[in-house]
Amino acid sequence: MRDHAKERHQIMLPDTLEASNRPYEECGVVGIWGAPDAAALAALGLHALQHRGQEAAGIVTHDGQKFCQHKGLGLVGDVFSGTRVMASLQGSAAIGHNRYATTGGTLLRNVQPLYADYEFGGLAVAHNGNLTNAATLRQALVKRGCLFQSTTDTEVFVHLIAISLYATVLERLVDAAKQVKGAYSVVSLSPDFLVGLRDPLGVRPLILGRVADGGWMLASETCALDIVGAEFVRNVEPGEMVIIDNDGVRSMRPFAQTSPRFCVFEYIYFARPDSILENHSVYEARKQIGVELARESGVEADVIVPVPDSGVPSAMGFAAESGIPFEMGIIRNHYVGRTFIEPTDQIRNLGVRMKHSANTPVLQGKRVVLVDDSIVRGTTSRKIVDMVRAAGASEVHMRISSPPTKHPCFYGIDTPEESQLLAATHTIEKMAEVIGVDSLAFISFDGLYRALGHEGRVAAEGRYCDACFTGDYPIELVDKDGRLVA
């Protein structure tokens, strides 16, 4: 869903005050089949997946006769807050989508799911991830006369389905999927079935669940099942297409089998800690990362302090392994909405304090270890360190629960270009100087893999997509040389 056009939207969200100082997940998806009030279940699922996208949300339903849809800019609770809105989304089948926060392309026409009327009937499509040949395919489709209404990758799927020469909807979906390259989890709704599809390497997550009244649910994470009381059934496998209809669930395998490369950053940062992904507890994985981090880069200190919220489990693991007390030395404000202040340079510089504040009694006079999940540009880290020092910390050490982020992601994560990544242009010692800490250390590749239950990282085995750390891109970057994937 990366936007290739130059359009810009001027509304500034709080997260974008520090644009690209955190990597942002592209989106979250849900699908419901055979459940009364499917739209309500989809909306609740999207609410649970709100961390995957705060820019916009949409739901498309089918009531047995027609499709209904509603989309809007903003959080799920705002977009679907009215009883009239929910009453208009009738039917026992639905798909929904959250879009991530960005400073560009915030336009209603880019909000998913996308719906189209084909010669065979209506079809709605939404996806999580990024197509690395979207711009190339788009150029070819435009030359064929296809008219694009949005700037999202998802519309490439829509047009590939339209021009396919295959007879059935499922065959056309497979035909489209075989032409795209990239990382994606797709949900698609027709009058006759709900489809879930993962890319051949399974970079982006998708799971299958059973709703209490006998219906079925697809979602990006298990936390979306939990909120509606659905039962986890299994992961949708890499390269698998699941088809859900009134006869149940069946599976197709349109791609040749290959070694999966699930996104390792889901465990580090993106997923909600209470989710289970690829049979791993995200919470336990993050705690174990902290344990490994303490073993590799322990330091004499008085207190272990997480950078909320994603740093909390790793800091707990670090504290348990090191024997140093864990304290909430930084408090996060969870009620930051759209900024009501003109975003001047001065206000941008204070933006970190809108989300975090120092707990001075915990920090004053202490040797502090800050545990965070990643460093991107480093500007937010610097401001947090300055805040901790201003609260009276005698020493500040930073420990990071991921290896250095040296390469941009082209598979559905919004990261800056390589030249803007601090770790790509600085040694760790220089990074420590830039962010103002007494020492800085990152978890090693082997430590990260050990935390996930492996003996270490073996490049030949793959296991995960860790290209943002290693530069080992497992899927061809078709558009990269032309800077169309940026």
XYZ file of C-alpha atoms in Angstrom:
486
model
C 0.000 0.000 0.000
C 2.926 2.334 -0.361
C 1.969 5.535 -2.187
C 3.998 6.248 -5.301
C 2.312 9.539 -6.152
C 3.479 12.935 -4.900
C 0.249 13.849 -3.152
C 0.486 15.147 0.409
C -2.071 15.644 3.150
C -1.427 18.399 5.652
C -3.027 16.984 8.826
C -0.261 16.292 11.308
C -0.625 13.358 13.676
C 1.304 13.196 16.926
C 3.384 10.253 15.751
C 4.439 12.219 12.707
C 5.898 15.027 14.767
C 8.910 12.736 14.876
C 8.407 11.451 11.335
C 10.259 8.227 10.600
C 11.967 8.104 14.000
C 10.000 4.919 14.470
C 9.364 2.349 11.769
C 5.659 2.170 11.005
C 3.772 -0.973 10.089
C 1.749 -0.649 6.921
C -1.614 -1.961 8.137
C -3.806 -4.642 9.647
C -6.562 -6.727 8.050
C -9.557 -8.731 9.221
C -12.125 -10.925 7.509
C -15.396 -12.364 8.819
C -17.599 -15.064 7.284
C -20.834 -16.587 8.496
C -21.344 -14.484 11.623
C -24.245 -12.201 12.526
C -23.137 -8.587 12.913
C -20.027 -9.246 10.856
C -19.301 -5.517 10.638
C -19.265 -5.165 14.424
C -16.846 -8.089 14.728
C -14.667 -6.588 12.007
C -14.665 -3.199 13.743
C -13.684 -4.786 17.055
C -10.931 -6.727 15.305
C -9.637 -3.537 13.702
C -9.721 -1.853 17.107
C -7.448 -4.592 18.465
C -5.157 -4.053 15.472
C -5.116 -0.266 15.846
C -1.369 -0.361 16.583
C -0.794 -1.497 13.005
C -2.316 1.635 11.521
C -3.806 4.835 12.871
C -4.326 6.833 9.692
C -7.573 5.413 8.327
C -9.940 2.464 8.501
C -12.548 0.832 6.301
C -15.025 -2.064 6.245
C -16.886 -3.697 3.361
C -19.745 -6.118 4.053
C -22.073 -8.328 2.002
C -25.661 -8.971 3.092
C -26.477 -11.737 0.624
C -27.718 -9.295 -1.990
C -25.374 -6.328 -2.131
C -22.104 -4.914 -0.861
C -22.006 -2.098 1.695
C -18.972 -0.075 2.684
C -17.781 2.695 4.953
C -14.331 4.268 5.142
C -12.827 7.227 6.915
C -9.664 8.982 8.007
C -8.748 8.575 11.657
C -8.902 5.909 14.332
C -11.314 2.975 14.235
C -13.364 4.347 17.126
C -13.863 7.610 15.249
C -14.596 6.116 11.832
C -17.133 3.590 13.151
C -18.516 5.459 16.144
C -22.035 6.182 14.875
C -24.917 3.729 15.220
C -26.137 4.795 11.782
C -22.786 3.857 10.258
C -22.784 0.391 11.794
C -26.445 -0.140 10.929
C -25.620 0.523 7.280
C -23.046 -2.288 7.206
C -25.417 -5.231 7.025
C -24.492 -8.847 6.436
C -22.765 -11.915 7.824
C -19.547 -11.383 5.820
C -17.059 -8.532 6.031
C -13.461 -7.505 5.486
C -11.743 -4.589 7.190
C -8.490 -2.686 7.035
C -6.383 -0.291 9.137
C -3.933 1.997 7.409
C -0.727 3.177 8.997
C 0.183 6.754 9.921
C 2.270 8.759 7.446
C 2.774 12.333 6.302
C 1.922 11.509 2.704
C -0.964 10.064 0.765
C -3.595 10.512 3.456
C -6.504 10.574 1.052
C -9.904 8.967 1.341
C -9.534 7.307 -2.057
C -6.517 5.417 -0.712
C -8.434 3.951 2.213
C -9.087 0.225 1.960
C -10.749 -2.157 1.366
C -11.025 -1.394 -2.336
C -14.248 -2.513 -4.008
C -14.834 -3.120 -7.726
C -17.680 -4.338 -9.922
C -16.398 -6.931 -12.384
C -18.131 -8.833 -15.155
C -18.467 -11.730 -12.699
C -19.844 -9.510 -9.903
C -18.482 -7.491 -7.004
C -15.222 -8.103 -5.178
C -13.541 -6.270 -2.292
C -9.806 -6.517 -1.575
C -7.499 -5.332 1.213
C -3.908 -6.171 1.968
C -1.095 -5.718 4.462
C 2.398 -5.338 3.071
C 4.110 -3.926 0.040
C 4.534 -5.023 -3.570
C 8.063 -4.494 -4.819
C 6.942 -4.455 -8.464
C 3.798 -2.351 -7.977
C 5.079 0.650 -9.938
C 6.274 -1.534 -12.823
C 2.941 -3.353 -12.981
C 1.044 -0.092 -12.662
C 2.870 1.414 -15.647
C 2.088 -1.662 -17.741
C -1.577 -1.644 -16.683
C -1.976 2.048 -17.477
C -0.568 1.406 -20.958
C -3.268 -1.238 -21.370
C -5.917 1.342 -20.568
C -6.541 0.612 -16.884
C -7.680 3.681 -14.955
C -6.344 3.926 -11.408
C -8.407 5.707 -8.758
C -5.864 5.480 -5.917
C -2.113 5.411 -5.353
C -2.058 2.184 -3.322
C -0.443 -1.129 -4.209
C -3.747 -2.865 -3.549
C -5.315 -1.407 -6.677
C -2.749 -3.335 -8.733
C -4.475 -6.505 -7.496
C -7.838 -5.061 -8.521
C -6.744 -4.421 -12.123
C -4.823 -7.679 -12.507
C -7.987 -9.529 -11.505
C -9.998 -7.482 -14.026
C -7.787 -8.247 -17.038
C -7.170 -11.903 -16.190
C -8.348 -14.344 -18.861
C -9.191 -17.061 -16.358
C -12.822 -18.001 -15.850
C -13.398 -18.156 -12.098
C -12.784 -15.544 -9.430
C -10.391 -17.808 -7.558
C -8.376 -18.497 -10.707
C -8.155 -14.768 -11.350
C -6.971 -14.134 -7.797
C -4.258 -16.753 -8.220
C -3.321 -15.289 -11.599
C -2.944 -11.844 -10.029
C -0.953 -13.192 -7.072
C 1.506 -14.932 -9.401
C 2.260 -11.650 -11.180
C 3.042 -9.591 -8.096
C 6.247 -9.685 -6.084
C 6.571 -8.594 -2.516
C 5.307 -9.265 0.977
C 1.567 -9.379 1.487
C -1.359 -10.827 3.345
C -4.567 -10.358 1.369
C -8.202 -10.663 2.391
C -10.829 -10.608 -0.339
C -14.622 -10.833 -0.191
C -17.019 -11.943 -2.906
C -20.738 -12.789 -2.545
C -19.805 -16.471 -2.405
C -16.675 -16.677 -0.270
C -13.976 -15.015 1.822
C -10.347 -15.505 0.808
C -7.117 -15.146 2.759
C -3.777 -15.295 0.955
C -0.164 -14.975 2.122
C 2.871 -14.339 -0.023
C 5.095 -17.383 -0.761
C 7.615 -16.455 1.959
C 5.000 -15.539 4.552
C 6.685 -12.262 5.453
C 3.458 -10.646 6.696
C 1.223 -12.463 9.210
C -2.283 -13.875 8.727
C -4.172 -16.218 11.037
C -7.436 -18.181 10.928
C -9.931 -18.327 13.787
C -13.387 -19.643 14.603
C -16.075 -17.274 15.844
C -18.233 -18.538 18.719
C -21.441 -18.768 16.678
C -19.845 -20.940 14.005
C -18.450 -18.266 11.736
C -14.856 -17.842 10.626
C -12.347 -15.039 11.029
C -9.102 -13.999 9.366
C -6.824 -11.444 11.009
C -3.290 -10.114 11.061
C -2.812 -11.082 14.726
C -4.410 -13.282 17.354
C -5.253 -10.251 19.518
C -8.026 -9.520 16.994
C -9.486 -12.964 17.732
C -9.268 -12.419 21.465
C -11.301 -9.222 21.456
C -14.310 -10.971 19.882
C -13.892 -14.253 21.768
C -12.893 -16.202 18.659
C -10.841 -19.376 18.876
C -7.442 -19.564 17.190
C -7.424 -22.376 14.626
C -4.086 -22.043 12.838
C -1.783 -19.799 10.864
C -2.475 -19.325 7.199
C 0.688 -20.874 5.806
C 3.162 -19.020 3.586
C 1.980 -19.219 -0.013
C -1.407 -20.612 1.030
C -4.824 -19.428 -0.097
C -7.683 -20.295 2.233
C -11.221 -20.147 0.860
C -14.050 -19.836 3.373
C -17.659 -20.344 2.314
C -20.839 -21.907 3.647
C -19.282 -25.360 3.276
C -16.344 -24.516 5.526
C -12.659 -23.896 4.862
C -10.564 -25.306 2.068
C -7.020 -24.597 0.974
C -5.122 -24.024 -2.259
C -1.341 -23.932 -2.731
C -0.742 -21.873 -5.862
C 2.997 -21.351 -5.263
C 5.968 -23.671 -5.175
C 7.030 -24.424 -1.622
C 10.007 -22.443 -0.334
C 11.637 -21.600 2.992
C 9.481 -19.087 4.893
C 10.919 -15.710 5.937
C 8.540 -14.258 8.496
C 9.305 -10.641 9.451
C 11.446 -10.761 12.584
C 10.507 -7.161 13.435
C 6.979 -8.353 14.241
C 8.474 -9.923 17.373
C 10.664 -6.934 18.190
C 8.212 -4.079 17.739
C 5.191 -4.287 15.466
C 2.908 -6.934 16.892
C 0.937 -6.448 20.072
C 2.667 -8.216 22.983
C -0.389 -10.363 23.749
C -0.444 -11.830 20.229
C 0.781 -15.280 19.241
C 2.527 -15.176 15.864
C 3.839 -18.258 14.061
C 3.280 -20.170 17.318
C 5.503 -17.791 19.330
C 4.264 -15.569 22.130
C 5.329 -12.038 21.222
C 5.525 -11.089 24.915
C 7.743 -14.031 25.820
C 9.930 -13.440 22.764
C 10.515 -9.824 23.796
C 11.325 -10.820 27.381
C 13.808 -13.411 26.149
C 15.402 -10.841 23.851
C 15.978 -8.763 26.980
C 17.564 -11.748 28.708
C 19.964 -12.293 25.803
C 20.704 -8.573 25.660
C 21.669 -8.542 29.344
C 23.945 -11.544 28.855
C 25.680 -9.910 25.918
C 25.951 -6.306 27.081
C 25.380 -6.043 30.804
C 26.591 -2.901 32.574
C 26.789 -1.751 36.182
C 23.681 0.293 36.902
C 21.084 1.093 39.529
C 17.896 0.799 37.517
C 16.565 -0.675 34.261
C 14.080 1.638 32.553
C 12.051 0.767 29.438
C 11.166 3.246 26.725
C 7.396 2.618 26.674
C 5.620 0.709 25.386
C 7.469 -1.751 23.152
C 10.601 -1.650 25.313
C 8.797 -2.887 28.437
C 8.986 -6.699 28.021
C 12.641 -6.593 26.929
C 13.499 -4.363 29.882
C 11.763 -6.860 32.186
C 13.897 -9.662 30.768
C 17.038 -7.541 31.030
C 16.278 -6.705 34.675
C 15.525 -10.320 35.589
C 18.763 -11.575 34.037
C 20.963 -8.770 35.384
C 19.436 -8.602 38.856
C 19.081 -4.830 38.544
C 15.681 -3.399 39.589
C 13.115 -2.658 36.892
C 11.397 0.709 37.206
C 9.035 2.787 35.083
C 11.334 5.776 34.879
C 9.540 7.076 31.792
C 5.769 7.459 31.755
C 3.865 7.415 28.488
C 0.795 9.552 27.840
C -1.685 7.219 26.149
C -4.179 9.967 25.408
C -2.322 11.947 22.769
C -4.738 12.754 19.952
C -4.292 15.009 16.957
C -2.073 17.920 17.860
C -4.016 21.086 18.635
C -0.922 23.294 18.392
C 0.592 24.784 15.249
C 3.489 22.390 14.453
C 6.316 24.922 14.548
C 9.935 23.797 14.826
C 9.897 24.564 18.544
C 6.787 22.456 19.107
C 8.212 19.616 17.017
C 11.279 19.663 19.253
C 9.005 19.313 22.283
C 6.886 16.630 20.602
C 8.504 13.743 22.464
C 7.181 15.225 25.744
C 3.623 14.920 24.435
C 4.110 11.151 24.603
C 6.752 10.617 27.298
C 7.659 12.263 30.578
C 10.414 11.532 33.079
C 9.588 9.972 36.446
C 12.157 12.055 38.299
C 12.205 10.234 41.686
C 13.130 6.996 39.904
C 15.909 8.588 37.818
C 17.537 11.213 40.015
C 21.105 10.323 40.954
C 20.815 6.871 39.344
C 22.872 4.993 36.788
C 20.156 4.210 34.264
C 19.930 1.582 31.540
C 17.339 2.574 28.945
C 15.954 -0.370 26.962
C 14.336 0.405 23.612
C 13.389 -1.644 20.565
C 15.281 0.206 17.814
C 17.075 3.343 16.690
C 16.089 4.767 13.308
C 17.223 8.366 12.807
C 18.224 8.745 16.439
C 16.526 12.084 17.080
C 13.841 10.663 19.359
C 16.442 8.638 21.259
C 18.483 11.798 21.795
C 15.475 13.668 23.188
C 14.605 10.820 25.549
C 18.189 10.654 26.782
C 18.224 14.431 27.296
C 14.977 14.136 29.256
C 16.414 11.403 31.499
C 19.583 13.400 32.123
C 17.533 16.509 32.911
C 15.720 14.428 35.560
C 19.064 13.943 37.310
C 20.386 10.584 36.065
C 24.116 10.292 36.802
C 24.754 7.890 33.905
C 22.615 6.851 30.953
C 23.293 3.632 29.062
C 21.109 2.464 26.190
C 20.458 -1.126 25.190
C 18.520 -1.942 22.012
C 16.500 -5.145 21.557
C 17.226 -5.348 17.817
C 20.422 -5.293 15.776
C 21.317 -1.934 14.183
C 18.800 -0.878 11.508
C 21.069 -0.244 8.519
C 18.794 -0.856 5.554
C 15.315 0.323 4.506
C 12.421 -2.103 4.358
C 10.613 -2.583 1.067
C 8.177 -5.205 2.354
C 5.554 -3.168 4.152
C 7.413 -1.153 6.780
C 7.812 2.594 6.426
C 11.491 3.352 7.066
C 13.708 6.176 5.815
C 16.191 5.794 3.016
C 19.510 4.231 3.973
C 21.319 7.569 4.076
C 18.948 8.711 6.839
C 19.379 5.643 9.041
C 21.776 6.463 11.857
C 23.283 2.967 12.001
C 23.981 3.005 8.260
C 26.198 6.077 8.508
C 27.725 5.834 11.997
C 29.663 3.338 14.066
C 28.067 2.309 17.344
C 30.548 4.533 19.178
C 29.551 7.525 17.034
C 25.873 6.672 17.501
C 26.425 6.794 21.268
C 27.884 10.282 20.891
C 24.997 11.459 18.737
C 22.274 10.316 21.139
C 24.285 11.343 24.195
C 24.635 8.092 26.152
C 27.550 6.777 28.190
C 27.347 3.461 26.342
C 25.235 1.889 23.611
C 24.780 -1.751 22.633
C 22.461 -3.715 20.355
C 21.500 -7.351 20.549
C 23.560 -9.534 18.225
C 22.067 -11.499 15.362
C 22.774 -14.758 17.194
C 21.284 -13.361 20.400
C 18.109 -12.368 18.603
C 17.743 -15.789 17.019
C 18.501 -17.540 20.305
C 15.709 -15.544 21.922
C 13.364 -16.948 19.269
C 14.361 -20.538 20.002
C 17.200 -21.137 17.534
C 20.889 -21.780 18.137
C 21.815 -18.645 16.224
C 21.490 -17.015 12.826
C 22.515 -19.258 9.956
C 22.368 -17.219 6.759
C 21.820 -20.241 4.534
C 18.761 -21.297 6.543
C 16.912 -17.988 6.340
C 14.107 -18.526 8.878
C 13.184 -14.816 9.104
C 13.246 -11.732 6.984
C 15.846 -9.550 8.711
C 16.771 -7.434 5.695
C 16.488 -4.167 7.647
C 19.478 -5.353 9.693
C 21.442 -7.444 7.195
C 20.552 -6.122 3.736
C 19.638 -9.702 2.800
C 16.448 -9.044 0.824
C 14.705 -12.378 0.164
C 12.255 -10.967 -2.422
C 13.378 -9.243 -5.611
C 13.255 -5.430 -5.418
C 11.977 -4.847 -8.938
C 11.251 -1.140 -8.563
C 14.233 -0.224 -6.382
C 16.710 0.822 -9.071
C 14.238 3.284 -10.499
C 13.537 4.618 -6.986
C 9.897 3.703 -7.425
C 9.970 1.787 -4.146
C 10.945 4.527 -1.731
